[in-house]
PDB file of C-alpha atoms in Angstrom:
ATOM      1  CA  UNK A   1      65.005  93.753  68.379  1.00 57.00           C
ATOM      2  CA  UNK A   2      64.988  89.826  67.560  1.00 67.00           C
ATOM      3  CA  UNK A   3      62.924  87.890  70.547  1.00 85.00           C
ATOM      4  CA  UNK A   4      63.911  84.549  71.289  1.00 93.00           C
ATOM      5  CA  UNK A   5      61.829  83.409  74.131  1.00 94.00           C
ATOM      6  CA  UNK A   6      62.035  79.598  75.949  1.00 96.00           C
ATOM      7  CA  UNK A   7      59.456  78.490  77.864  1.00 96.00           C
ATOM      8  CA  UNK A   8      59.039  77.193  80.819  1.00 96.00           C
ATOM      9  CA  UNK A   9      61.849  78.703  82.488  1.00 94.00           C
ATOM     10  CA  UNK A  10      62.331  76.273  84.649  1.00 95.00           C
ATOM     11  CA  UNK A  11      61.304  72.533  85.310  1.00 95.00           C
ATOM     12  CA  UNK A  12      61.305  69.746  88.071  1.00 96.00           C
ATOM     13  CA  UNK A  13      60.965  66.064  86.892  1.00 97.00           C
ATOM     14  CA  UNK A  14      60.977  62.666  88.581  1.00 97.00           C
ATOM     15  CA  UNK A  15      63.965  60.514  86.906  1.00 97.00           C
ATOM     16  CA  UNK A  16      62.162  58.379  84.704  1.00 97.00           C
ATOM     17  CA  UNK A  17      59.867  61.288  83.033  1.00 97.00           C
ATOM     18  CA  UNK A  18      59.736  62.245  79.538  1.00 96.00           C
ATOM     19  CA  UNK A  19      60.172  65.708  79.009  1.00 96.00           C
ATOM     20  CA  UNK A  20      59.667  68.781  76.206  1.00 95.00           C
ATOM     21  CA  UNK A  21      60.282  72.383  76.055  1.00 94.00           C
ATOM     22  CA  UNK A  22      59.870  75.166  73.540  1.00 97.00           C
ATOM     23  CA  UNK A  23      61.966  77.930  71.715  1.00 97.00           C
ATOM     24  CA  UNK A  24      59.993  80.115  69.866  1.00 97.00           C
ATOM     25  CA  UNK A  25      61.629  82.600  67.384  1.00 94.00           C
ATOM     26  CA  UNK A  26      61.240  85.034  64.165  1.00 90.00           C
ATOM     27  CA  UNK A  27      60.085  83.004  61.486  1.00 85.00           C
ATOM     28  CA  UNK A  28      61.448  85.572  58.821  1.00 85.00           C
ATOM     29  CA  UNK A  29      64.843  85.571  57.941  1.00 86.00           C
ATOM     30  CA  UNK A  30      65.426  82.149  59.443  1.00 89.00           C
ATOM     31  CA  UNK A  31      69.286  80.696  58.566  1.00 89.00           C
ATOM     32  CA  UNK A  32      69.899  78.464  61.630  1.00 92.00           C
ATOM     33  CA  UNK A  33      68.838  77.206  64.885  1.00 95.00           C
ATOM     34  CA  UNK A  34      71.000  75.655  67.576  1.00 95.00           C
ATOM     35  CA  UNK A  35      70.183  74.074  71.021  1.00 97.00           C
ATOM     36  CA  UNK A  36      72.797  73.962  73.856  1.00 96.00           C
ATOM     37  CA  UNK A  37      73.695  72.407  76.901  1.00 96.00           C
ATOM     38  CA  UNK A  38      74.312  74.294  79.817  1.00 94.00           C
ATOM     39  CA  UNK A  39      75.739  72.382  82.617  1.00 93.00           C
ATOM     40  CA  UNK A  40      76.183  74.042  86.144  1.00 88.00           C
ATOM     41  CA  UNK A  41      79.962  75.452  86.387  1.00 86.00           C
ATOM     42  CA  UNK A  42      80.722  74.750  82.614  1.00 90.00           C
ATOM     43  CA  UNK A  43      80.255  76.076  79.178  1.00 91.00           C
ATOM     44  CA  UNK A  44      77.581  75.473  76.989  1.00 93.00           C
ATOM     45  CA  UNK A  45      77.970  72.634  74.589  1.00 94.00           C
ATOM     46  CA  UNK A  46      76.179  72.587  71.311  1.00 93.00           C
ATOM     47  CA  UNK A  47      73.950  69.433  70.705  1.00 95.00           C
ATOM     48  CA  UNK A  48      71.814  70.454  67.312  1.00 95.00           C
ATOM     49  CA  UNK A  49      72.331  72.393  64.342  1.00 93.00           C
ATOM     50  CA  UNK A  50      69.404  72.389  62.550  1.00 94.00           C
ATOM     51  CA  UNK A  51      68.646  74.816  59.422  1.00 91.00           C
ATOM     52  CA  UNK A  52      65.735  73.036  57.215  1.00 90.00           C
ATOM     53  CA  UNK A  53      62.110  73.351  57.691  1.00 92.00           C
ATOM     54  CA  UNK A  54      61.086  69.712  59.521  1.00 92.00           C
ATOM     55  CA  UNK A  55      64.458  68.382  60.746  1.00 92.00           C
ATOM     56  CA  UNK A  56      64.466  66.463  63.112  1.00 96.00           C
ATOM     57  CA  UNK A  57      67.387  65.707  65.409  1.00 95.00           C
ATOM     58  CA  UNK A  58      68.417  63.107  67.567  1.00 96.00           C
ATOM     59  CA  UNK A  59      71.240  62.267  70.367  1.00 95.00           C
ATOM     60  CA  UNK A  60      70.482  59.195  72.857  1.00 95.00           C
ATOM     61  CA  UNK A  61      67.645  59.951  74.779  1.00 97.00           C
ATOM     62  CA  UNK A  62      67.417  63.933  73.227  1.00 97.00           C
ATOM     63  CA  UNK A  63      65.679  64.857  70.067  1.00 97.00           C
ATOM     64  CA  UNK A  64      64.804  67.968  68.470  1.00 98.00           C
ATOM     65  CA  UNK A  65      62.213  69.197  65.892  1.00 97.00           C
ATOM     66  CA  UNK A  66      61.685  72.520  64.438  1.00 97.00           C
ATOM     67  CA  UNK A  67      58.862  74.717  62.569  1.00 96.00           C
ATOM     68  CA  UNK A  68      60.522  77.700  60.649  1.00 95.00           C
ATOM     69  CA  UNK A  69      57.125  78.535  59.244  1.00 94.00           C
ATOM     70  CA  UNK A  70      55.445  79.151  62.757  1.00 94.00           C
ATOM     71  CA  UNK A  71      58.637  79.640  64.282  1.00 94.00           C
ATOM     72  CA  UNK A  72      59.266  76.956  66.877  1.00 96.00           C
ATOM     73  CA  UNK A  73      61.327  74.156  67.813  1.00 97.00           C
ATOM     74  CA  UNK A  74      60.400  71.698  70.724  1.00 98.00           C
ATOM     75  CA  UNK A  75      63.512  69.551  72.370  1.00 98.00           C
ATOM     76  CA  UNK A  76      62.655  66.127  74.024  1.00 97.00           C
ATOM     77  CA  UNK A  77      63.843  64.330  76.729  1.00 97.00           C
ATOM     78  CA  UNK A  78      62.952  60.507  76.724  1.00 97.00           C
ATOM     79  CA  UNK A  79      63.150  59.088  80.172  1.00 97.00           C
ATOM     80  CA  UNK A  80      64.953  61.742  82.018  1.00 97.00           C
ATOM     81  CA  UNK A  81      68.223  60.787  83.944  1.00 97.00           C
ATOM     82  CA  UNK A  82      69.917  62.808  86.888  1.00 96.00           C
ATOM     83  CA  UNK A  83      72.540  63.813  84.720  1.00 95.00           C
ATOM     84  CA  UNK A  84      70.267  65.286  82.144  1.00 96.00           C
ATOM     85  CA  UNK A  85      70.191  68.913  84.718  1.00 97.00           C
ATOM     86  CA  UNK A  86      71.092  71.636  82.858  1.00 96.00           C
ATOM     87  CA  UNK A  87      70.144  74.631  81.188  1.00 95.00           C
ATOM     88  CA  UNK A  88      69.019  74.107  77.535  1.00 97.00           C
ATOM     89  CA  UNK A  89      69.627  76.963  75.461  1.00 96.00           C
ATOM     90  CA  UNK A  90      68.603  77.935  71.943  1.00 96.00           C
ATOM     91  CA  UNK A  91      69.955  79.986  69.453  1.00 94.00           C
ATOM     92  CA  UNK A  92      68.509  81.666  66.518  1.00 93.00           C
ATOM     93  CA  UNK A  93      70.934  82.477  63.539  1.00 89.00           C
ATOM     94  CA  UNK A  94      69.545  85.005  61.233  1.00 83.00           C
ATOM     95  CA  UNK A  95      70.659  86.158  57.843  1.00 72.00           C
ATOM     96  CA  UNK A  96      73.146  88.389  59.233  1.00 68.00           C
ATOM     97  CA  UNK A  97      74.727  85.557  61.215  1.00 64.00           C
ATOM     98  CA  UNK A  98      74.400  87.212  65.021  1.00 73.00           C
ATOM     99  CA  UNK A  99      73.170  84.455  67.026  1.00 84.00           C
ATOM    100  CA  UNK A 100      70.612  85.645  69.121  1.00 89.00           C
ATOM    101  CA  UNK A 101      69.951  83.235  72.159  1.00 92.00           C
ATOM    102  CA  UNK A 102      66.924  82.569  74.413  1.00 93.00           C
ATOM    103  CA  UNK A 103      67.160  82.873  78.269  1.00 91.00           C
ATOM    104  CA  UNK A 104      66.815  79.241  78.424  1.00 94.00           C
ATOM    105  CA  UNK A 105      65.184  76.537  80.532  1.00 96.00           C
ATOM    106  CA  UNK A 106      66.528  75.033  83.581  1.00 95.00           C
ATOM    107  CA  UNK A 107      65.899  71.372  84.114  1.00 97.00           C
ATOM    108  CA  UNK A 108      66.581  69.404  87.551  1.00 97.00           C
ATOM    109  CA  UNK A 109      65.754  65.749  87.116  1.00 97.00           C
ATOM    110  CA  UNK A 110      64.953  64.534  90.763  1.00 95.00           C
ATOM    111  CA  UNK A 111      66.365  61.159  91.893  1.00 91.00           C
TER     112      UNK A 111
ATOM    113  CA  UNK B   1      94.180  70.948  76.701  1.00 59.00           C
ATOM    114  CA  UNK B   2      90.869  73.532  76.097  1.00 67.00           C
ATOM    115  CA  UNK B   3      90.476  74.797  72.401  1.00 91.00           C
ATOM    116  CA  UNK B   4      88.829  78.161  73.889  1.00 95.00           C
ATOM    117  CA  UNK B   5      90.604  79.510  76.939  1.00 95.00           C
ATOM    118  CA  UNK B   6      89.864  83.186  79.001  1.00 96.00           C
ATOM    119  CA  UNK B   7      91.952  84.839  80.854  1.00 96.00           C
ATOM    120  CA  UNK B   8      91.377  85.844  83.979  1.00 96.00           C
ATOM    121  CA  UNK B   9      88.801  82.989  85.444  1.00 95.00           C
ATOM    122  CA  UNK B  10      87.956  85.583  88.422  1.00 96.00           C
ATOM    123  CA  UNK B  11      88.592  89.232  88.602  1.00 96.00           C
ATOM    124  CA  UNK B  12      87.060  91.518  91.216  1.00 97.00           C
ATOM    125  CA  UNK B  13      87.867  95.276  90.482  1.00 96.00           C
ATOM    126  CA  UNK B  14      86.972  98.956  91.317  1.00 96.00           C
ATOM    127  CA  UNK B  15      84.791 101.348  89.843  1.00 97.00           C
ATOM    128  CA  UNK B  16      86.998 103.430  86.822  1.00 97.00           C
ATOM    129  CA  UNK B  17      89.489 100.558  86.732  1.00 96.00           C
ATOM    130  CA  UNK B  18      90.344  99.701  83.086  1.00 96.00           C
ATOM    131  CA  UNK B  19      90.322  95.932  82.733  1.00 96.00           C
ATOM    132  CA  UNK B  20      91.265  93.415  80.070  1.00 97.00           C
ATOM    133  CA  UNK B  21      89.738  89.913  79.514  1.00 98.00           C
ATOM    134  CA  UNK B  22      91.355  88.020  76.836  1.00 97.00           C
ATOM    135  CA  UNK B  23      90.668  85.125  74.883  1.00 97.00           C
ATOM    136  CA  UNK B  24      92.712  82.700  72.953  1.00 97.00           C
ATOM    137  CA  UNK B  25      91.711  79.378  70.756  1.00 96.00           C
ATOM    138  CA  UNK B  26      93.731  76.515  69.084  1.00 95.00           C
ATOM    139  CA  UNK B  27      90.539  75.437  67.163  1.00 90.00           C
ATOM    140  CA  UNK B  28      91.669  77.407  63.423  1.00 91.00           C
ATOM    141  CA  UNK B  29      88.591  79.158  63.619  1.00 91.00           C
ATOM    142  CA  UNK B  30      88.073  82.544  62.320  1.00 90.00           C
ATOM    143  CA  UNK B  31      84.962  83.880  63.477  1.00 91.00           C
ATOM    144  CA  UNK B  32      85.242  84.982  67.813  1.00 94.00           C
ATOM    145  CA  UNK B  33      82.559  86.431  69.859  1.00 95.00           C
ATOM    146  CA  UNK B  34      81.710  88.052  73.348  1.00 97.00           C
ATOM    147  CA  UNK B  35      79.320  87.778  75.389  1.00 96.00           C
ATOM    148  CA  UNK B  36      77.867  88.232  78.995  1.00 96.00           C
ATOM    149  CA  UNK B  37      75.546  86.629  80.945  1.00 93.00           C
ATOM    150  CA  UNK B  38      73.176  87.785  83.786  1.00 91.00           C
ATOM    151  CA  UNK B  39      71.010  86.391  85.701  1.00 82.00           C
ATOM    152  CA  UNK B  40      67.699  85.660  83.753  1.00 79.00           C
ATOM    153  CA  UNK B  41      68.634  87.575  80.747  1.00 82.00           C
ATOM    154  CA  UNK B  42      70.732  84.817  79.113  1.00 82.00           C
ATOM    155  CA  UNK B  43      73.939  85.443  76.490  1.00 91.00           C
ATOM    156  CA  UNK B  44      74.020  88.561  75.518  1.00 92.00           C
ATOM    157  CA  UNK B  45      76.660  89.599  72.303  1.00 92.00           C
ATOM    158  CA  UNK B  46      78.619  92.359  73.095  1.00 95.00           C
ATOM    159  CA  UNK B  47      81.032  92.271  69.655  1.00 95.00           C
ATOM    160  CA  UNK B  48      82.018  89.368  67.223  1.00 93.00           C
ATOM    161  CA  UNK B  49      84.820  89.255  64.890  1.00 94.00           C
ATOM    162  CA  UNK B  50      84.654  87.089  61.567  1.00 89.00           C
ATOM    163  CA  UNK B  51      88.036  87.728  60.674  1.00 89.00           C
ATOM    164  CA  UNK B  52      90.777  89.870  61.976  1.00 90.00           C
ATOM    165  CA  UNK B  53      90.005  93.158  59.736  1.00 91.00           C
ATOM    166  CA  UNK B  54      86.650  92.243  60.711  1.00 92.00           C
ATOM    167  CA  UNK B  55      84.526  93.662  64.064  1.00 95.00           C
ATOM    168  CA  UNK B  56      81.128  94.469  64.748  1.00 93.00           C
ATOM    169  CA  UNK B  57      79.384  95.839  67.385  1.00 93.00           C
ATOM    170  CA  UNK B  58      76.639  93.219  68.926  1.00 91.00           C
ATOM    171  CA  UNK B  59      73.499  94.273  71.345  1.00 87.00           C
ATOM    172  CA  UNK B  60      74.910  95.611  74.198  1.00 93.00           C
ATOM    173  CA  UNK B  61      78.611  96.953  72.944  1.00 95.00           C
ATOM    174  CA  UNK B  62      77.898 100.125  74.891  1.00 95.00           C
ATOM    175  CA  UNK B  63      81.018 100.416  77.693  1.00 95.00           C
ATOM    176  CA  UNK B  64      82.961  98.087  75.891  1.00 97.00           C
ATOM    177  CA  UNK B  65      85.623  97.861  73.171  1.00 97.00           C
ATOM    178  CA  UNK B  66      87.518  94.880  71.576  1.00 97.00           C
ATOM    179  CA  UNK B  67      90.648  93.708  69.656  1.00 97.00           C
ATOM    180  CA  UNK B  68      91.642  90.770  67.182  1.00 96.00           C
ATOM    181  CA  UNK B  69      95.074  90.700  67.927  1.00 91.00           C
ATOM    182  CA  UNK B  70      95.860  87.345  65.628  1.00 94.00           C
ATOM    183  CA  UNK B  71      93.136  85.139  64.461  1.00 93.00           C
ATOM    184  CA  UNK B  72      93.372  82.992  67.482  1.00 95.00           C
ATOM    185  CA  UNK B  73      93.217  86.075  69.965  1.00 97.00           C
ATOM    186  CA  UNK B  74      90.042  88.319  70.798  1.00 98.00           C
ATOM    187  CA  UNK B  75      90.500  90.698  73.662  1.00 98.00           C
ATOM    188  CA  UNK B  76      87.740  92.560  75.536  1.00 98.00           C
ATOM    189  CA  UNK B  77      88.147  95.810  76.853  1.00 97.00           C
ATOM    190  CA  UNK B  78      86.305  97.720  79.666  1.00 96.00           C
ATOM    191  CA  UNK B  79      87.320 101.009  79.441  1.00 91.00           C
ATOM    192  CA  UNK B  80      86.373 102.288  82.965  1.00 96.00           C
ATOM    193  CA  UNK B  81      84.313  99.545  84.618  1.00 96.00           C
ATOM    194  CA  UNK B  82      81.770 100.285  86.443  1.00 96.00           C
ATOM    195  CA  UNK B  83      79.284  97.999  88.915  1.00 96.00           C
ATOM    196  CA  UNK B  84      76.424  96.899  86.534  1.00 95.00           C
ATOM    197  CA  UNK B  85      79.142  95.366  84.079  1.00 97.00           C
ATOM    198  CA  UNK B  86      79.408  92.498  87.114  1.00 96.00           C
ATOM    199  CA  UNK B  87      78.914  89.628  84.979  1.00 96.00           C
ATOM    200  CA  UNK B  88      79.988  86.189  83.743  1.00 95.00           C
ATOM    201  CA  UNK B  89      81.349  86.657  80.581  1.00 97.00           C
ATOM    202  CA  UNK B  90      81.813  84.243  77.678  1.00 97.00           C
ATOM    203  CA  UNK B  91      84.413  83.947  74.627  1.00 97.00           C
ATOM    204  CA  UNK B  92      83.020  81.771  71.457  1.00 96.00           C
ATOM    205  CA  UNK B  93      84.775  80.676  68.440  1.00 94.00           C
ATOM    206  CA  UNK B  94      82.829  79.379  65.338  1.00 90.00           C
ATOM    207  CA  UNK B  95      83.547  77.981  61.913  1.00 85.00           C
ATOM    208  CA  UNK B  96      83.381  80.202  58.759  1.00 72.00           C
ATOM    209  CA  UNK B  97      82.448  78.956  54.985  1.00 65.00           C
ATOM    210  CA  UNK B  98      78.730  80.093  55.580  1.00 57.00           C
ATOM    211  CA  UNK B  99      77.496  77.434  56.892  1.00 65.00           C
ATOM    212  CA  UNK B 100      75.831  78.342  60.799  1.00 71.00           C
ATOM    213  CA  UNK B 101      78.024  76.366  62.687  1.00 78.00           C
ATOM    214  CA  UNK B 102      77.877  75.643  66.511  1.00 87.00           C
ATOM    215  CA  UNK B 103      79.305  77.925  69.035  1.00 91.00           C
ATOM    216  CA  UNK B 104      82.271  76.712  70.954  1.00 93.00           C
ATOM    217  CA  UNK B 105      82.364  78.543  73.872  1.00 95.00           C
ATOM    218  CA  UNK B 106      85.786  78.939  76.668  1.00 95.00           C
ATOM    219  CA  UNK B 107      84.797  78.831  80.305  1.00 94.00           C
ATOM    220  CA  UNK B 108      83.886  81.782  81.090  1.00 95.00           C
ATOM    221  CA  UNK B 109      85.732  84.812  83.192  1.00 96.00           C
ATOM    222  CA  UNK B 110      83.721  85.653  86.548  1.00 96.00           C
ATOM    223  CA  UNK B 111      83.776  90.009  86.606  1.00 97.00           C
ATOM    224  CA  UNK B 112      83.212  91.886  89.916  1.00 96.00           C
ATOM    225  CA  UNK B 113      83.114  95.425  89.623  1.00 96.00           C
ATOM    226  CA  UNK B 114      82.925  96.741  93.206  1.00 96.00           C
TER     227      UNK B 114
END
């Protein structure tokens, strides 16, 4: 069975913070990974798709890197805003293309 | 109007009851998947479809059975329901061609198996 594990689970920050969190996954067989956002009440929405060794991603104020070889990605939050609270979910596509997601990690950015 | 709708939203029902949730998308996709969520365990995949001749069973299929009526339709099936299927469950649609596309997920259907 295929572990995808995020860590931490869950997070306070003070609006204003920078934030990071980690999604660690097989580093065999690698085809894909994807990070989500999971807002209370709605479905996810997908924010990166990243596949090569060293991409980096970016959106606003969220960026994403990722490590095939050790099997890692780390998602940043510059200067974390209310409306940033959400679950952030990953998703790890292997070579049979089942995505396989993480439990994710539940950020609250305090006013 | 939503590219990935499920039908029902909410359904509360009784132990042995056979149950239906359905799923329909306007987005052209071909490849559908199901999944649940519980608390602390994250999305699970129950069965994905890449076409409609196509079906596979995902992690936790066990209890559970599926249809690809059209393309744009992907039906799951509980059989005879019983309590620890309770669950928010989750219809995705993704691109084909190969290329790991991003999920796009419908709202979700809230199950209560009493």
């Amino acid at each position: 069975i295929l572990n995808v594990e995020q860590s931490p689970q869950s997070l306070h920050v003070q609006e204003g913070d920078s934030t990071n969190f980690t999604c660690s996954f097989p580093s065999s067989n690698f085809y894909a990974l994807h990070w989500y956002r999971w807002e209370t009440a709605k479905s996810p929405e997908a924010l990166f798709v990243m596949t090569l060794n060293g991409d980096e991603k970016k959106k606003g104020r969220i960026s994403a890197t990722l490590n095939t070889k050790e099997g890692y990605s780390y998602l940043y939050i510059k200067g974390s805003q209310p409306e940033d609270s959400a679950t952030y979910l990953c998703a790890f596509i292997g070579g049979t293309y089942k995505y396989i997601f993480g439990t994710g990690t539940r950020l609250k950015v305090l006013a | 109007d939503a590219d990935v709708t499920q039908t029902p939203r909410n359904r509360i029902t009784k132990t042995g009851k056979r149950i239906m949730l359905e799923c329909s998308q306007t987005k052209g996709h071909d490849r559908m998947y199901w999944y649940r969520q519980d608390p602390g365990l994250g999305l699970r995949l129950i069965y994905y479809s890449f076409d409609v001749k196509d079906i596979n069973k995902g992690e936790i299929s066990d209890g559970y059975s599926v249809s690809r009526q059209a393309q744009a339709k992907f039906s799951l099936s509980l059989e005879s329901a019983i309590p620890n299927q309770t669950a928010l469950y989750f219809c995705a649609t993704s691109e084909t061609s190969g290329r790991p596309y991003e999920q796009y997920f419908g709202p979700g259907t809230r199950l209560t198996v009493t």
